[in-house]
Amino acid sequence: MPQELINELKGNFQHYSHYYRGNDRKGLIQELSRYGELRESKIECEDFTLEMTADLPDRIGRSYYYEADIDNIKIIYDHLKDRLDLNAASDEKLWDGMSHSWFWDYIQFREAKKLKSDKDADVSKAYLLPVKKLGIRRARDIHCLSRLWWAGYYTYDEENKENPYALTEFYFSGALPSRMLLLSSRNFIANKNICIGTLRSLKKRYEQGDGDVLERYHAETAFKYLNGIGGATSLDFLDSQEIEELVDNVMDKKYGKV
């Protein structure tokens, strides 16, 4: 999506919000044509679609998308992991363009609750990365489309030849949005080795019987510890195995060995 279109949409969103609420992509693109058109990206990959199925509502009536989220992380990362470098994957023009073209219907499905909101800001966040308000890193990690690729990037373990998505399935099995928010709030997350090492340690504790599900406080303990020692220790020079051992030690001291 050209920057001119992004600026127009964000600057005058109230004028366009009814197109999103009414699922009228054709009308929106036609009106926006006065300011320019979506451009074909130079990034090439095979066509793919995302799953649009949701789990049944739980006993308190909330509808979850957990199963589809995990599948969609794998789909989008498999197709684009060798096509996007980190700069391209951090470009709001790419994700805003994809949101308004190939994946319009997916966002209508995944962000149905936001699109019913009477607040234009909520509707805007469904389709446009809120970069100005949150910064590009936080914005890309919470947007319903871009976060799929980044969730794959953070958790895809190339050393696990049997199932490189084992950490993905483990960490995001509870809830993708809240777990991504927890990751993106940490400065060290830019280093994939730190994320992989941390999640290996947490997964190991989980599998050895520390609980039926990964508890948020376990993840927060590990992330807070690494954040704390980051000022005194150059974590960027440690490999994933060394990070895993650090987290093992702090978790054993905090919660006991399992």
Short mmCIF file of C-alpha atoms in Angstrom, two decimals:
data_model
loop_
_atom_site.label_atom_id
_atom_site.label_comp_id
_atom_site.label_asym_id
_atom_site.label_seq_id
_atom_site.Cartn_x
_atom_site.Cartn_y
_atom_site.Cartn_z
CA MET A 1 0.00 0.00 0.00
CA PRO A 2 1.54 3.35 -1.02
CA GLN A 3 2.25 5.70 1.86
CA GLU A 4 -0.18 8.21 0.36
CA LEU A 5 -3.06 5.79 0.85
CA ILE A 6 -2.00 4.93 4.39
CA ASN A 7 -1.82 8.62 5.25
CA GLU A 8 -5.26 9.27 3.77
CA LEU A 9 -6.86 6.34 5.60
CA LYS A 10 -5.31 7.16 8.96
CA GLY A 11 -5.90 10.88 8.62
CA ASN A 12 -9.57 10.59 7.60
CA PHE A 13 -10.57 7.18 8.88
CA GLN A 14 -14.00 8.32 10.04
CA HIS A 15 -14.89 8.91 6.39
CA TYR A 16 -13.96 5.35 5.42
CA SER A 17 -14.92 3.33 8.49
CA HIS A 18 -18.31 2.26 7.11
CA TYR A 19 -16.59 0.33 4.32
CA TYR A 20 -14.81 -1.85 6.86
CA ARG A 21 -17.86 -2.37 9.04
CA GLY A 22 -19.93 -3.19 5.97
CA ASN A 23 -17.31 -5.52 4.47
CA ASP A 24 -17.24 -3.42 1.29
CA ARG A 25 -13.71 -3.76 -0.01
CA LYS A 26 -14.69 -2.94 -3.57
CA GLY A 27 -16.29 0.37 -2.56
CA LEU A 28 -13.30 1.31 -0.39
CA ILE A 29 -10.71 0.62 -3.08
CA GLN A 30 -12.78 2.49 -5.65
CA GLU A 31 -12.97 5.60 -3.47
CA LEU A 32 -9.30 5.40 -2.54
CA SER A 33 -8.33 5.28 -6.22
CA ARG A 34 -8.33 9.09 -6.18
CA TYR A 35 -5.17 8.91 -4.07
CA GLY A 36 -3.45 5.96 -5.74
CA GLU A 37 -3.72 2.21 -6.07
CA LEU A 38 -2.32 -0.84 -4.36
CA ARG A 39 0.92 -1.90 -5.98
CA GLU A 40 2.18 -5.34 -6.81
CA SER A 41 4.98 -6.36 -4.47
CA LYS A 42 8.33 -7.59 -5.75
CA ILE A 43 8.20 -10.32 -3.11
CA GLU A 44 7.14 -13.53 -4.84
CA CYS A 45 5.70 -16.69 -3.32
CA GLU A 46 3.06 -19.28 -4.07
CA ASP A 47 -0.52 -18.20 -3.47
CA PHE A 48 -1.90 -19.30 -0.14
CA THR A 49 -4.94 -18.76 2.04
CA LEU A 50 -5.38 -18.72 5.80
CA GLU A 51 -7.68 -20.89 7.89
CA MET A 52 -10.94 -19.24 8.90
CA THR A 53 -12.30 -21.59 11.52
CA ALA A 54 -12.81 -20.95 15.23
CA ASP A 55 -13.07 -23.19 18.26
CA LEU A 56 -16.50 -23.55 19.82
CA PRO A 57 -17.32 -20.96 22.49
CA ASP A 58 -16.28 -21.97 26.00
CA ARG A 59 -18.62 -22.15 28.94
CA ILE A 60 -18.60 -18.40 29.55
CA GLY A 61 -19.46 -17.64 25.96
CA ARG A 62 -16.20 -16.36 24.52
CA SER A 63 -15.27 -17.51 21.02
CA TYR A 64 -11.62 -18.48 20.57
CA TYR A 65 -9.45 -18.90 17.49
CA TYR A 66 -6.58 -20.85 19.03
CA GLU A 67 -6.48 -23.78 16.64
CA ALA A 68 -6.73 -21.63 13.52
CA ASP A 69 -4.10 -19.23 14.86
CA ILE A 70 -1.51 -21.99 15.24
CA ASP A 71 -2.29 -23.32 11.75
CA ASN A 72 -2.07 -19.84 10.26
CA ILE A 73 1.30 -19.11 11.87
CA LYS A 74 2.64 -22.18 10.12
CA ILE A 75 0.98 -21.35 6.81
CA ILE A 76 2.20 -17.78 6.55
CA TYR A 77 5.69 -18.47 7.91
CA ASP A 78 6.22 -21.51 5.69
CA HIS A 79 5.34 -19.45 2.63
CA LEU A 80 7.23 -16.29 3.57
CA LYS A 81 10.09 -17.23 5.90
CA ASP A 82 12.56 -17.38 3.01
CA ARG A 83 10.96 -14.45 1.19
CA LEU A 84 10.97 -11.70 3.81
CA ASP A 85 13.98 -10.23 5.52
CA LEU A 86 13.46 -8.46 8.83
CA ASN A 87 13.22 -5.04 7.19
CA ALA A 88 10.51 -6.15 4.77
CA ALA A 89 8.63 -7.91 7.57
CA SER A 90 8.68 -4.63 9.54
CA ASP A 91 7.20 -2.55 6.71
CA GLU A 92 3.67 -1.35 7.43
CA LYS A 93 3.11 -0.79 3.69
CA LEU A 94 3.46 -4.54 3.10
CA TRP A 95 1.03 -5.64 5.81
CA ASP A 96 -1.48 -2.85 5.19
CA GLY A 97 -1.43 -3.73 1.51
CA MET A 98 -1.95 -7.44 2.17
CA SER A 99 -4.74 -6.63 4.61
CA HIS A 100 -6.59 -4.66 1.96
CA SER A 101 -6.17 -7.23 -0.78
CA TRP A 102 -5.60 -10.98 -0.48
CA PHE A 103 -6.37 -11.20 3.25
CA TRP A 104 -9.35 -8.84 3.51
CA ASP A 105 -11.74 -11.73 4.21
CA TYR A 106 -9.41 -13.25 6.80
CA ILE A 107 -9.38 -10.01 8.79
CA GLN A 108 -13.16 -9.77 8.56
CA PHE A 109 -13.21 -13.23 10.16
CA ARG A 110 -10.46 -12.81 12.75
CA GLU A 111 -11.30 -9.27 13.85
CA ALA A 112 -15.08 -9.55 13.76
CA LYS A 113 -15.36 -8.17 17.28
CA LYS A 114 -13.32 -5.04 16.53
CA LEU A 115 -15.27 -4.43 13.34
CA LYS A 116 -18.49 -4.31 15.34
CA SER A 117 -17.12 -1.63 17.63
CA ASP A 118 -18.59 1.86 17.53
CA LYS A 119 -15.07 3.22 18.02
CA ASP A 120 -13.29 4.00 14.76
CA ALA A 121 -9.92 3.45 16.45
CA ASP A 122 -10.80 -0.20 17.06
CA VAL A 123 -11.91 -0.69 13.48
CA SER A 124 -8.77 0.98 12.15
CA LYS A 125 -6.51 -1.35 14.15
CA ALA A 126 -8.09 -4.34 12.45
CA TYR A 127 -6.70 -3.36 9.05
CA LEU A 128 -3.96 -0.77 9.63
CA LEU A 129 -0.86 -1.17 11.77
CA PRO A 130 -1.03 1.48 14.56
CA VAL A 131 2.61 2.49 14.02
CA LYS A 132 2.32 6.12 15.10
CA LYS A 133 0.80 5.19 18.45
CA LEU A 134 2.78 2.06 19.31
CA GLY A 135 5.93 2.08 17.18
CA ILE A 136 6.59 -0.43 14.42
CA ARG A 137 7.75 -3.34 16.60
CA ARG A 138 4.72 -3.33 18.89
CA ALA A 139 2.36 -2.59 16.00
CA ARG A 140 3.57 -5.48 13.86
CA ASP A 141 3.41 -7.85 16.85
CA ILE A 142 -0.24 -7.12 17.65
CA HIS A 143 -1.76 -6.71 14.18
CA CYS A 144 -3.76 -9.84 13.39
CA LEU A 145 -1.97 -10.52 10.08
CA SER A 146 1.64 -9.42 10.64
CA ARG A 147 1.79 -11.07 14.07
CA LEU A 148 1.36 -14.47 12.41
CA TRP A 149 4.68 -14.11 10.56
CA TRP A 150 6.44 -12.66 13.58
CA ALA A 151 5.09 -15.38 15.87
CA GLY A 152 6.64 -17.88 13.47
CA TYR A 153 9.92 -15.97 13.36
CA TYR A 154 10.24 -15.79 17.14
CA THR A 155 9.46 -19.45 17.79
CA TYR A 156 10.53 -21.46 14.69
CA ASP A 157 13.33 -23.71 15.93
CA GLU A 158 15.50 -24.75 13.00
CA GLU A 159 17.49 -27.12 15.19
CA ASN A 160 14.41 -29.22 15.83
CA LYS A 161 14.40 -31.28 12.66
CA GLU A 162 11.44 -33.40 13.72
CA ASN A 163 9.11 -30.46 14.41
CA PRO A 164 10.52 -26.93 14.08
CA TYR A 165 7.13 -25.58 15.21
CA ALA A 166 7.17 -27.41 18.55
CA LEU A 167 7.86 -24.18 20.47
CA THR A 168 5.21 -22.38 18.43
CA GLU A 169 2.60 -24.97 19.36
CA PHE A 170 3.69 -24.89 22.99
CA TYR A 171 3.86 -21.16 23.59
CA PHE A 172 0.84 -20.05 21.56
CA SER A 173 -1.48 -22.90 22.49
CA GLY A 174 -3.22 -20.70 25.08
CA ALA A 175 -3.75 -17.43 23.24
CA LEU A 176 -1.85 -15.80 20.42
CA PRO A 177 -2.70 -12.11 21.06
CA SER A 178 -1.80 -12.03 24.77
CA ARG A 179 1.30 -14.18 24.33
CA MET A 180 2.56 -11.96 21.50
CA LEU A 181 1.94 -8.91 23.67
CA LEU A 182 4.04 -10.48 26.41
CA LEU A 183 6.90 -11.10 23.98
CA SER A 184 6.82 -7.71 22.29
CA SER A 185 7.07 -5.89 25.61
CA ARG A 186 10.63 -7.19 26.08
CA ASN A 187 13.59 -5.38 24.55
CA PHE A 188 15.64 -8.54 24.06
CA ILE A 189 13.06 -10.18 21.80
CA ALA A 190 14.85 -8.90 18.71
CA ASN A 191 17.42 -11.63 19.38
CA LYS A 192 15.86 -14.88 18.28
CA ASN A 193 18.38 -17.00 20.21
CA ILE A 194 17.10 -15.54 23.46
CA CYS A 195 13.50 -16.32 22.63
CA ILE A 196 14.26 -19.87 21.47
CA GLY A 197 16.41 -20.67 24.51
CA THR A 198 13.80 -19.29 26.91
CA LEU A 199 10.94 -21.23 25.35
CA ARG A 200 12.93 -24.47 25.30
CA SER A 201 13.44 -24.13 29.04
CA LEU A 202 9.77 -23.37 29.71
CA LYS A 203 8.61 -26.20 27.48
CA LYS A 204 10.92 -28.63 29.25
CA ARG A 205 9.49 -27.61 32.63
CA TYR A 206 5.96 -27.97 31.29
CA GLU A 207 6.65 -31.45 29.92
CA GLN A 208 8.21 -32.60 33.18
CA GLY A 209 4.97 -31.98 35.00
CA ASP A 210 4.95 -28.43 36.31
CA GLY A 211 1.37 -27.93 35.17
CA ASP A 212 -1.25 -28.77 32.60
CA VAL A 213 -0.68 -25.48 30.75
CA LEU A 214 2.03 -22.85 30.58
CA GLU A 215 1.21 -20.33 33.26
CA ARG A 216 1.71 -16.66 32.44
CA TYR A 217 3.70 -16.11 35.63
CA HIS A 218 6.26 -18.71 34.51
CA ALA A 219 6.87 -16.84 31.27
CA GLU A 220 6.92 -13.49 33.04
CA THR A 221 9.49 -14.77 35.55
CA ALA A 222 11.82 -15.88 32.77
CA PHE A 223 11.40 -12.72 30.71
CA LYS A 224 11.78 -10.43 33.72
CA TYR A 225 14.96 -12.21 34.76
CA LEU A 226 16.52 -11.88 31.31
CA ASN A 227 15.49 -8.24 31.13
CA GLY A 228 17.14 -7.68 34.50
CA ILE A 229 20.47 -9.27 33.68
CA GLY A 230 20.54 -7.78 30.19
CA GLY A 231 22.07 -4.59 31.53
CA ALA A 232 24.98 -6.42 33.13
CA THR A 233 25.40 -9.34 30.73
CA SER A 234 25.64 -9.17 26.96
CA LEU A 235 22.87 -11.64 26.17
CA ASP A 236 23.33 -11.07 22.44
CA PHE A 237 26.60 -13.03 22.55
CA LEU A 238 25.02 -16.11 24.12
CA ASP A 239 23.63 -18.95 22.02
CA SER A 240 20.23 -20.52 22.59
CA GLN A 241 21.69 -23.37 24.67
CA GLU A 242 23.34 -20.91 27.07
CA ILE A 243 20.10 -18.93 27.37
CA GLU A 244 18.22 -22.14 28.07
CA GLU A 245 20.61 -22.99 30.92
CA LEU A 246 20.25 -19.51 32.43
CA VAL A 247 16.47 -19.82 32.43
CA ASP A 248 16.64 -23.37 33.81
CA ASN A 249 18.62 -22.09 36.78
CA VAL A 250 16.35 -19.18 37.63
CA MET A 251 13.20 -21.28 37.28
CA ASP A 252 14.65 -24.01 39.49
CA LYS A 253 15.51 -21.45 42.17
CA LYS A 254 12.12 -19.75 41.94
CA TYR A 255 9.81 -22.76 41.67
CA GLY A 256 11.98 -25.76 42.50
CA LYS A 257 13.35 -28.45 40.25
CA VAL A 258 10.95 -30.67 38.31
#
